[in-house]
Coordinates of C-alpha atoms in Angstrom, one line a residue:
X7 CA 0.0 0.0 0.0
X8 CA 2.8 2.4 0.8
X9 CA 4.3 1.8 -2.7
X10 CA 0.9 2.4 -4.3
X11 CA 0.6 5.6 -2.3
X12 CA 4.0 6.8 -3.4
X13 CA 3.1 6.0 -7.1
X14 CA -0.1 8.0 -6.7
X15 CA 1.8 10.9 -5.1
X16 CA 4.3 10.8 -8.0
X17 CA 1.5 10.8 -10.6
X18 CA 0.1 13.9 -8.8
X19 CA 3.4 15.6 -8.6
X20 CA 4.0 15.2 -12.4
X21 CA 0.5 16.5 -13.2
X22 CA -0.5 13.2 -14.8
X23 CA -4.1 13.3 -13.4
X24 CA -4.4 16.9 -14.4
X25 CA -3.3 16.1 -18.0
X26 CA -5.7 13.2 -18.1
X27 CA -8.6 15.4 -17.0
X28 CA -7.8 18.2 -19.5
X29 CA -7.3 15.8 -22.3
X30 CA -10.7 14.1 -21.6
X31 CA -12.4 17.5 -21.6
X32 CA -10.7 18.7 -24.8
X33 CA -11.2 15.3 -26.5
X34 CA -15.0 15.4 -25.8
X35 CA -15.1 18.9 -27.1
X36 CA -13.3 17.9 -30.3
X37 CA -15.7 15.0 -30.8
X38 CA -18.7 17.2 -30.2
X39 CA -17.4 19.9 -32.6
X40 CA -16.8 17.2 -35.3
X41 CA -20.4 16.0 -35.0
X42 CA -21.7 19.5 -35.4
X43 CA -19.4 20.5 -38.3
X44 CA -19.0 17.3 -40.3
X45 CA -22.5 15.8 -40.3
X46 CA -24.2 18.7 -42.2
X47 CA -21.4 18.4 -44.8
X48 CA -22.0 14.7 -45.3
X49 CA -18.6 13.8 -43.9
X50 CA -19.8 11.5 -41.1
X51 CA -17.1 8.9 -42.0
X52 CA -14.4 11.2 -41.0
X53 CA -15.7 11.2 -37.4
X54 CA -14.6 7.6 -36.9
X55 CA -11.0 8.5 -37.7
X56 CA -11.2 11.5 -35.3
X57 CA -12.5 9.2 -32.6
X58 CA -9.6 6.8 -33.2
X59 CA -7.1 9.6 -33.1
X60 CA -8.5 11.0 -29.9
X61 CA -8.4 7.5 -28.2
X62 CA -4.8 6.8 -29.4
X63 CA -3.6 10.2 -28.2
X64 CA -4.8 9.6 -24.6
X65 CA -2.1 7.1 -23.5
X66 CA 0.5 9.1 -25.4
X67 CA -0.5 12.2 -23.5
X68 CA -0.1 10.4 -20.2
X69 CA 3.3 9.1 -21.1
X70 CA 4.4 12.6 -22.1
X71 CA 3.0 14.0 -18.8
X72 CA 5.1 11.5 -16.9
X73 CA 8.2 12.3 -18.9
X74 CA 7.8 16.0 -18.9
X75 CA 6.5 18.0 -15.9
X76 CA 3.8 20.4 -17.1
X77 CA 4.4 23.8 -15.5
X78 CA 3.0 27.3 -16.3
X79 CA 6.3 28.0 -18.0
X80 CA 7.8 25.8 -20.7
X81 CA 7.8 22.0 -20.3
X82 CA 11.1 20.5 -19.2
X83 CA 12.4 17.0 -18.7
X84 CA 11.2 15.6 -15.3
X85 CA 13.9 14.9 -12.7
X86 CA 12.8 11.8 -10.7
X87 CA 12.6 12.3 -7.0
X88 CA 14.5 10.0 -4.7
X89 CA 11.3 8.2 -3.9
X90 CA 10.5 7.6 -7.5
X91 CA 14.0 6.2 -8.2
X92 CA 13.8 3.9 -5.3
X93 CA 10.3 2.7 -6.1
X94 CA 11.4 1.8 -9.6
X95 CA 14.4 -0.1 -8.4
X96 CA 12.5 -1.9 -5.7
X97 CA 9.6 -3.0 -7.9
X98 CA 12.0 -4.5 -10.4
X99 CA 13.7 -6.7 -7.8
X100 CA 12.4 -10.2 -7.8
X101 CA 15.3 -12.3 -6.6
X102 CA 17.4 -11.8 -3.5
X103 CA 20.7 -13.2 -2.3
X104 CA 23.2 -13.0 0.5
X105 CA 26.9 -13.7 -0.1
X106 CA 28.3 -15.2 3.1
X107 CA 31.9 -14.4 4.0
X108 CA 34.1 -16.9 2.1
X109 CA 36.1 -19.1 4.6
X110 CA 39.9 -18.6 4.5
X111 CA 41.5 -22.1 4.2
X112 CA 45.0 -20.6 3.5
X113 CA 47.9 -21.9 5.6
X114 CA 48.5 -18.2 6.7
X115 CA 45.5 -17.0 8.7
X116 CA 46.5 -13.4 7.8
X117 CA 45.2 -14.1 4.3
X118 CA 41.7 -13.6 5.8
X119 CA 41.7 -10.1 4.3
X120 CA 41.9 -11.8 0.8
X121 CA 38.8 -14.0 1.3
X122 CA 36.9 -11.1 2.9
X123 CA 37.9 -8.9 -0.1
X124 CA 36.7 -11.5 -2.5
X125 CA 33.4 -11.6 -0.7
X126 CA 33.2 -7.8 -0.9
X127 CA 33.9 -7.8 -4.6
X128 CA 31.2 -10.5 -5.4
X129 CA 28.7 -8.4 -3.4
X130 CA 29.7 -5.3 -5.3
X131 CA 29.3 -7.2 -8.6
X132 CA 25.9 -8.6 -7.9
X133 CA 24.7 -5.3 -6.5
X134 CA 25.1 -3.8 -10.0
X135 CA 22.3 -6.1 -11.2
X136 CA 19.0 -4.2 -10.7
X137 CA 16.8 -7.4 -10.8
X138 CA 18.5 -8.8 -7.6
X139 CA 18.4 -7.5 -4.0
X140 CA 21.8 -8.2 -2.5
X141 CA 22.4 -8.1 1.3
X142 CA 25.1 -5.5 2.0
X143 CA 28.7 -6.2 3.0
X144 CA 27.9 -4.7 6.5
X145 CA 25.3 -7.3 7.3
X146 CA 27.0 -10.2 5.4
X147 CA 30.2 -9.8 7.4
X148 CA 28.2 -10.3 10.6
X149 CA 27.5 -13.8 9.5
X150 CA 31.2 -14.7 9.3
X151 CA 31.7 -18.1 11.0
X152 CA 28.0 -18.5 11.7
X153 CA 26.6 -21.9 12.5
X154 CA 23.2 -21.0 11.3
X155 CA 21.8 -23.2 8.5
X156 CA 20.8 -21.7 5.1
X157 CA 17.1 -22.0 5.8
X158 CA 17.4 -19.9 8.9
X159 CA 19.6 -17.4 7.2
X160 CA 17.2 -17.1 4.3
X161 CA 14.2 -16.7 6.6
X162 CA 15.9 -14.1 8.9
X163 CA 17.2 -12.0 6.0
X164 CA 14.2 -12.6 3.7
X165 CA 16.4 -13.8 0.8
X166 CA 15.9 -16.6 -1.6
X167 CA 19.5 -17.6 -2.2
X168 CA 22.7 -18.0 -0.3
X169 CA 26.2 -18.1 -1.8
X170 CA 29.0 -19.6 0.2
X171 CA 32.5 -20.6 -0.5
X172 CA 36.1 -21.0 0.4
X173 CA 39.4 -19.4 -0.6
X174 CA 42.7 -21.2 -0.3
X175 CA 45.9 -19.3 -1.1
X176 CA 49.4 -20.8 -0.9
X177 CA 52.0 -18.5 -2.3
X178 CA 50.9 -17.6 -5.8
X179 CA 48.5 -20.6 -6.1
X180 CA 44.8 -19.9 -5.6
X181 CA 41.8 -22.1 -5.3
X182 CA 38.2 -20.8 -5.0
X183 CA 35.2 -22.9 -4.4
X184 CA 31.6 -21.5 -4.5
X185 CA 28.1 -22.9 -4.2
X186 CA 24.7 -21.4 -4.7
X187 CA 22.0 -22.7 -2.4
X188 CA 18.2 -22.3 -2.5
X189 CA 17.5 -21.1 1.0
X190 CA 13.9 -22.4 1.0
X191 CA 14.8 -26.1 0.6
X192 CA 18.6 -26.1 1.1
X193 CA 19.0 -27.4 -2.4
X194 CA 22.4 -26.8 -4.2
X195 CA 21.7 -25.1 -7.4
X196 CA 25.3 -24.8 -8.6
X197 CA 28.8 -25.7 -7.3
X198 CA 32.1 -24.8 -8.9
X199 CA 35.8 -25.0 -8.2
X200 CA 38.4 -22.6 -9.7
X201 CA 42.1 -23.3 -9.7
X202 CA 44.8 -20.9 -10.9
X203 CA 47.4 -18.4 -9.8
X204 CA 47.0 -15.1 -8.1
X205 CA 47.0 -13.2 -11.4
X206 CA 43.8 -15.1 -12.4
X207 CA 41.8 -13.8 -9.5
X208 CA 39.9 -11.3 -11.6
X209 CA 38.9 -13.9 -14.1
X210 CA 37.8 -16.2 -11.3
X211 CA 35.7 -13.5 -9.7
X212 CA 34.1 -12.7 -13.1
X213 CA 33.4 -16.4 -13.6
X214 CA 31.7 -16.8 -10.2
X215 CA 29.4 -13.8 -10.9
X216 CA 28.6 -15.0 -14.4
X217 CA 27.7 -18.5 -13.1
X218 CA 25.3 -16.9 -10.5
X219 CA 23.7 -14.9 -13.3
X220 CA 23.3 -18.0 -15.4
X221 CA 22.0 -20.1 -12.4
X222 CA 19.3 -17.5 -11.6
X223 CA 18.4 -17.1 -15.3
X224 CA 18.9 -13.3 -15.1
X225 CA 18.6 -11.1 -18.2
X226 CA 21.2 -8.4 -18.0
X227 CA 21.1 -5.1 -19.8
X228 CA 24.2 -4.1 -21.9
X229 CA 25.1 -1.6 -19.1
X230 CA 24.9 -4.3 -16.4
X231 CA 27.0 -6.7 -18.5
X232 CA 29.6 -4.0 -19.0
X233 CA 29.7 -3.2 -15.3
X234 CA 30.2 -6.9 -14.4
X235 CA 33.3 -7.0 -16.5
X236 CA 34.8 -3.8 -15.1
X237 CA 38.1 -4.1 -13.3
X238 CA 38.7 -0.9 -11.3
X239 CA 42.2 -2.2 -10.5
X240 CA 44.1 -4.4 -13.0
X241 CA 47.2 -4.9 -11.0
X242 CA 47.0 -7.8 -8.5
X243 CA 49.5 -6.3 -6.0
X244 CA 47.7 -2.9 -6.0
X245 CA 44.4 -4.8 -5.6
X246 CA 45.8 -6.5 -2.5
X247 CA 46.7 -3.1 -1.1
X248 CA 43.1 -2.0 -1.7
X249 CA 41.7 -5.0 0.1
X250 CA 44.0 -4.6 3.1
X251 CA 43.0 -0.9 3.3
X252 CA 39.3 -1.6 3.2
X253 CA 39.6 -4.1 6.0
X254 CA 41.3 -1.5 8.2
X255 CA 39.1 1.4 7.5
X256 CA 36.0 -0.4 8.8
X257 CA 37.6 -0.3 12.3
X258 CA 37.1 3.4 12.8
X259 CA 40.2 4.0 14.9
X260 CA 43.2 6.3 14.3
X261 CA 45.7 3.4 14.2
X262 CA 43.6 1.5 11.7
X263 CA 43.0 4.6 9.6
X264 CA 46.8 5.2 9.5
X265 CA 47.3 1.6 8.3
X266 CA 44.6 2.0 5.6
X267 CA 46.2 5.2 4.4
X268 CA 49.6 3.4 4.1
X269 CA 48.1 0.5 2.2
X270 CA 46.4 2.8 -0.3
X271 CA 49.6 4.8 -0.7
X272 CA 51.4 1.6 -1.5
X273 CA 48.9 0.8 -4.1
X274 CA 49.2 4.2 -5.7
X275 CA 53.0 3.8 -5.9
X276 CA 52.5 0.5 -7.7
X277 CA 50.1 1.6 -10.5
X278 CA 49.9 5.4 -10.2
X279 CA 46.7 7.3 -10.0
X280 CA 43.6 5.1 -9.9
X281 CA 40.0 6.1 -9.3
X282 CA 39.3 3.5 -6.7
X283 CA 42.5 4.0 -4.7
X284 CA 42.2 7.8 -4.9
X285 CA 38.6 7.7 -3.7
X286 CA 39.7 5.3 -0.9
X287 CA 42.3 7.9 0.2
X288 CA 39.6 10.6 0.2
X289 CA 37.5 8.4 2.5
X290 CA 40.4 7.9 4.8
X291 CA 41.1 11.6 5.2
X292 CA 37.4 12.3 5.7
X293 CA 37.3 9.6 8.3
X294 CA 40.2 11.3 10.2
X295 CA 38.0 14.4 10.4
X296 CA 34.9 12.5 11.2
X297 CA 36.4 10.8 14.3
X298 CA 37.8 14.2 15.4
X299 CA 41.4 13.3 15.0
X300 CA 42.2 16.0 12.4
X301 CA 40.4 19.0 11.0
X302 CA 40.5 21.5 8.2
X303 CA 43.7 20.3 6.5
X304 CA 42.5 16.7 6.3
X305 CA 39.1 17.7 5.0
X306 CA 40.8 19.6 2.2
X307 CA 43.0 16.5 1.4
X308 CA 39.8 14.3 1.3
X309 CA 38.2 16.7 -1.2
X310 CA 41.4 16.8 -3.3
X311 CA 41.7 13.0 -3.5
X312 CA 38.0 12.6 -4.3
X313 CA 38.2 15.1 -7.2
X314 CA 41.3 13.4 -8.5
X315 CA 39.3 10.1 -8.5
X316 CA 36.6 11.8 -10.6
X317 CA 39.2 12.9 -13.1
X318 CA 40.1 9.3 -13.5
X319 CA 36.4 8.1 -13.5
X320 CA 33.7 10.8 -13.7
X321 CA 31.1 8.2 -12.6
X322 CA 33.1 6.9 -9.5
X323 CA 30.4 6.2 -6.9
X324 CA 33.1 6.0 -4.2
X325 CA 34.3 9.5 -5.1
X326 CA 30.8 11.0 -5.2
X327 CA 30.1 9.4 -1.8
X328 CA 33.1 11.1 -0.3
X329 CA 32.2 14.5 -1.7
X330 CA 28.6 14.1 -0.6
X331 CA 29.7 13.4 2.9
X332 CA 32.2 16.2 3.0
X333 CA 29.7 18.8 1.8
X334 CA 27.0 17.6 4.2
X335 CA 29.1 17.2 7.4
X336 CA 32.0 19.6 6.9
X337 CA 31.2 22.2 4.3
X338 CA 27.5 22.9 5.1
X339 CA 26.6 22.8 1.4
X340 CA 23.6 20.6 1.3
X341 CA 22.8 21.1 -2.4
X342 CA 26.2 19.8 -3.4
X343 CA 25.8 17.0 -0.9
X344 CA 22.5 15.9 -2.5
X345 CA 24.0 16.1 -5.9
X346 CA 27.0 13.9 -5.1
X347 CA 25.0 11.4 -3.0
X348 CA 22.4 11.0 -5.7
X349 CA 25.1 10.4 -8.3
X350 CA 26.6 7.7 -6.0
X351 CA 23.2 6.1 -5.5
X352 CA 22.5 6.0 -9.2
X353 CA 25.7 3.9 -9.7
X354 CA 25.4 1.8 -6.6
X355 CA 21.7 1.8 -5.6
X356 CA 22.2 -0.7 -2.7
X357 CA 25.2 0.9 -1.0
X358 CA 24.3 1.3 2.7
X359 CA 26.7 4.2 3.3
X360 CA 25.1 6.2 0.5
X361 CA 21.6 5.3 1.6
X362 CA 22.4 6.3 5.2
X363 CA 24.0 9.6 4.4
X364 CA 21.3 10.5 1.8
X365 CA 18.7 9.7 4.4
X366 CA 20.5 12.0 6.9
X367 CA 20.7 14.7 4.3
X368 CA 16.9 14.6 3.9
X369 CA 16.5 15.1 7.6
X370 CA 18.8 18.1 7.6
X371 CA 16.9 20.0 4.9
X372 CA 13.4 19.0 6.2
X373 CA 12.4 16.4 3.6
X374 CA 11.6 13.7 6.1
X375 CA 8.7 12.2 4.2
X376 CA 10.8 11.6 1.2
X377 CA 13.4 9.8 3.3
X378 CA 11.1 6.9 4.3
X379 CA 11.8 4.9 1.1
X380 CA 15.5 5.3 1.8
X381 CA 15.0 3.9 5.3
X382 CA 12.9 1.0 4.0
X383 CA 15.5 0.1 1.4
X384 CA 18.4 0.5 3.8
X385 CA 16.7 -2.0 6.2
X386 CA 16.2 -4.5 3.4
X387 CA 19.7 -4.5 2.1
X388 CA 21.5 -4.0 5.4
X389 CA 19.2 -5.9 7.9
X390 CA 21.9 -6.8 10.5
X391 CA 23.4 -3.4 11.0
X392 CA 21.6 -1.7 13.9
X393 CA 21.7 1.9 12.6
X394 CA 20.1 0.7 9.4
X395 CA 17.2 -1.1 11.0
X396 CA 16.3 1.8 13.3
X397 CA 16.4 4.6 10.7
X398 CA 12.6 4.6 10.2
X399 CA 12.1 5.1 14.0
X400 CA 14.4 8.1 13.8
X401 CA 12.4 9.5 11.0
X402 CA 9.2 9.1 13.0
X403 CA 10.5 11.3 15.8
X404 CA 11.7 13.9 13.4
X405 CA 8.3 13.9 11.8
X406 CA 6.7 14.7 15.2
X407 CA 5.5 11.3 16.3
X408 CA 6.3 11.1 20.0
X409 CA 4.3 8.0 21.0
X410 CA 6.9 5.6 19.6
X411 CA 7.5 2.8 22.2
X412 CA 10.6 3.3 24.4
X413 CA 11.9 -0.1 23.3
X414 CA 12.0 1.2 19.7
X415 CA 13.6 4.5 20.7
X416 CA 16.4 2.6 22.5
X417 CA 16.8 -0.3 20.1
X418 CA 20.0 0.9 18.5
X419 CA 21.8 1.1 21.8
X420 CA 20.4 -2.3 23.0
X421 CA 21.7 -3.9 19.8
X422 CA 25.1 -2.1 20.0
X423 CA 25.8 -1.1 23.6
X424 CA 29.5 -0.5 23.0
X425 CA 28.8 2.3 20.5
X426 CA 28.9 5.8 22.1
X427 CA 27.0 7.2 19.1
X428 CA 24.2 4.8 19.7
X429 CA 23.9 6.0 23.3
X430 CA 23.9 9.7 22.3
X431 CA 21.2 9.1 19.6
X432 CA 18.9 7.0 21.8
X433 CA 19.1 9.3 24.8
X434 CA 18.4 12.2 22.4
X435 CA 15.3 10.4 21.0
X436 CA 14.0 9.8 24.5
X437 CA 14.5 13.5 25.4
X438 CA 12.8 14.6 22.2
X439 CA 9.8 12.6 23.2
X440 CA 9.8 14.3 26.7
X441 CA 10.8 11.0 28.5
X442 CA 13.4 12.8 30.5
X443 CA 13.7 10.3 33.4
X444 CA 14.2 7.4 30.9
X445 CA 16.9 9.4 29.0
X446 CA 18.6 10.3 32.3
X447 CA 18.6 6.7 33.5
X448 CA 19.9 5.4 30.1
X449 CA 22.8 7.9 30.2
X450 CA 23.8 7.4 33.9
X451 CA 23.9 3.6 33.6
X452 CA 26.0 3.5 30.4
X453 CA 28.0 6.7 29.6
X454 CA 31.8 6.5 29.9
X455 CA 33.0 9.9 31.0
X456 CA 36.6 8.9 30.3
X457 CA 36.0 8.8 26.5
X458 CA 36.8 11.9 24.5
X459 CA 34.9 11.2 21.3
X460 CA 32.2 13.7 20.1
X461 CA 29.3 11.4 20.8
X462 CA 30.3 10.9 24.5
X463 CA 30.7 14.7 24.9
X464 CA 27.3 15.3 23.5
X465 CA 25.8 12.6 25.8
X466 CA 27.3 14.3 28.8
X467 CA 26.0 17.7 27.6
X468 CA 22.5 16.2 27.4
X469 CA 22.9 14.7 30.9
X470 CA 23.7 18.1 32.3
X471 CA 20.7 19.6 30.6
X472 CA 18.4 16.9 31.9
X473 CA 19.7 17.5 35.4
X474 CA 19.3 21.3 35.0
X475 CA 23.0 21.7 35.8
X476 CA 24.6 23.8 33.1
X477 CA 27.7 24.4 35.2
X478 CA 29.3 21.4 33.6
X479 CA 28.8 22.8 30.1
X480 CA 32.0 24.9 30.1
X481 CA 34.1 21.8 30.9
X482 CA 32.5 19.8 28.2
X483 CA 32.4 22.4 25.4
X484 CA 36.2 22.6 24.9
X485 CA 37.8 24.3 21.9
X486 CA 38.2 21.0 20.1
X487 CA 34.6 20.0 20.9
X488 CA 33.3 23.3 19.6
X489 CA 35.4 23.1 16.4
X490 CA 34.1 19.6 15.6
X491 CA 30.5 20.2 16.6
X492 CA 30.1 23.6 14.9
X493 CA 31.1 22.4 11.4
X494 CA 28.5 19.6 11.5
X495 CA 24.8 20.7 11.1
X496 CA 23.3 17.7 13.0
X497 CA 25.8 17.8 15.9
X498 CA 25.3 21.6 16.1
X499 CA 21.5 21.0 16.4
X500 CA 22.0 18.4 19.2
X501 CA 23.9 21.1 21.1
X502 CA 21.0 23.6 20.5
X503 CA 18.6 21.2 22.2
X504 CA 20.9 20.8 25.2
X505 CA 21.3 24.5 25.8
X506 CA 17.6 25.1 25.2
X507 CA 16.6 22.4 27.6
X508 CA 19.0 23.8 30.2
X509 CA 17.4 27.3 29.8
X510 CA 20.6 28.8 28.3
X511 CA 18.7 30.8 25.7
X512 CA 21.5 32.9 24.2
X513 CA 23.8 30.0 23.8
X514 CA 21.0 27.9 22.3
X515 CA 20.3 30.7 19.8
X516 CA 23.9 31.1 18.9
X517 CA 24.2 27.4 18.1
X518 CA 20.8 27.4 16.3
X519 CA 22.0 30.2 14.0
X520 CA 25.2 28.2 13.3
X521 CA 23.2 25.1 12.6
X522 CA 21.1 27.0 10.0
X523 CA 24.2 28.5 8.5
X524 CA 25.6 24.9 8.1
X525 CA 22.5 23.8 6.2
X526 CA 20.1 22.6 9.0
X527 CA 17.0 24.1 7.5
X528 CA 14.4 21.6 8.8
X529 CA 11.9 24.4 9.4
X530 CA 9.0 22.2 10.6
X531 CA 11.2 20.8 13.4
X532 CA 12.6 24.2 14.3
X533 CA 9.3 26.0 14.3
X534 CA 7.0 23.5 15.9
X535 CA 8.0 19.8 16.2
X536 CA 11.0 20.1 18.5
X537 CA 9.6 20.2 22.1
X538 CA 13.0 21.0 23.5
X539 CA 13.0 24.4 21.9
X540 CA 10.0 25.7 23.8
X541 CA 12.1 27.9 26.1
X542 CA 13.4 30.0 23.1
X543 CA 10.5 30.1 20.7
X544 CA 9.2 33.3 22.2
X545 CA 12.5 35.2 21.7
X546 CA 12.7 37.8 18.9
X547 CA 16.0 36.5 17.8
X548 CA 14.5 33.0 17.4
X549 CA 11.8 34.3 15.1
X550 CA 14.5 35.8 12.9
X551 CA 16.5 32.6 12.7
X552 CA 13.4 30.5 12.1
X553 CA 12.3 32.9 9.3
X554 CA 15.8 32.4 7.7
X555 CA 15.4 28.6 8.0
X556 CA 11.9 28.8 6.5
X557 CA 13.0 30.7 3.5
X558 CA 15.9 28.3 2.8
X559 CA 13.6 25.3 3.4
X560 CA 10.9 26.5 1.0
X561 CA 13.4 27.3 -1.7
X562 CA 15.7 24.3 -1.4
X563 CA 15.9 22.2 -4.6
X564 CA 18.1 19.1 -4.6

């Protein structure tokens, strides 16, 4: 029903119903005029041809109305909304598959990065096929070493097929085995073994993907066939550097990020500038800034590497993702953020990072309703990552629904209690729903005051606000904290709520002005939905800031 509603909404947006009505009225008028004019002249036979032409023109008019938005000014080619793009992709998807992490059977256990990398590449290959829903790398890796049977996996992930396999590497020799299983009945649809040397890994990978396509009887478009044969890195040694870097970057620590940077640098020294390696370097430098290790210089480096990647490959989804993230979180340019994230999504429609950041971008600019299809899709392709499965609940609160059960509001933290960002988010959701005691209890029982990350600092700030004790704010809001929080629109807005809840009006308005400057123009939330802003809504300065946000919100075009 939700998909039908979105289709109807899109038909309304493109004026299809209006065109149909106008065409019907004009068509009936033409037929009536033909009867009046032609009959007295003895040309009744021509009326039959006119009737046929009017009827044939009706579906043509509807197709043109869909393809071209009818405006008071000149017609122009319609730009599909995010919801429309997602609806089309989802309705085409009939088959679904999860690629389980390939087991490393190599004598050297450190070769696990290679088997994990092969898993990643197969997921990436299959994700390029629009008629298949592929479970993301994030969720698939959580099944590494699982003892669950394929029927259970298929049921829990709502997938039809499971691909599993092994990788054995001894020096330059390589053996890959793979088998495709029907999850409903545990039947083996296809099994294959590939032997060769390390240099053959790309051909082996392509053969596995091709065999899956054949086993599932998929019909590929020429573009999908081309993408399946793409080799972003031709050199095996450079490819190994890329796989090692990708394994490190998921750890989100400074040491691991340092190692990832070195691996990517090694790869660049082997083959020179390469779009995938350059985009990886961009992501590394953005990650330094994201975890608060480095600031402006590293943001500039991230942007520089991403742009170099686009020079090598103008369609690089990895480069567009980096630029989308930079413009959203660091530059405060939400229009550029939308552009790059939508470019990345068009090339990799099931990438969970792109889906998540684009969803957050919708929240920032006040397009919450349009973000629900993103949340639905994110939960379907990344069902084992907590932040993915709770995104819809987050949207509910931003939309002004405050009766969400507490167990839903705290689900992310309960699934991932070691994650300080999950604690900050869940405590914030409880406070937004006026459940102050629950938020206070959640924080006190779980916050680690010894941590220096931005999420923990925000949580401690909220705790002080809930206690009505703003004396701690000065200790928490250090120069580094302020530098990190002020450049990010969402973190800035979190601080706004804390100061407003504590009754610190001027500080709250300072941070609110900064949040709007950084692109947080969610006017419905600022003007009405956010209960925590009640203490400042009567201030003249608030009205000026809100008016500025309203203007930007009303005139924002992605």
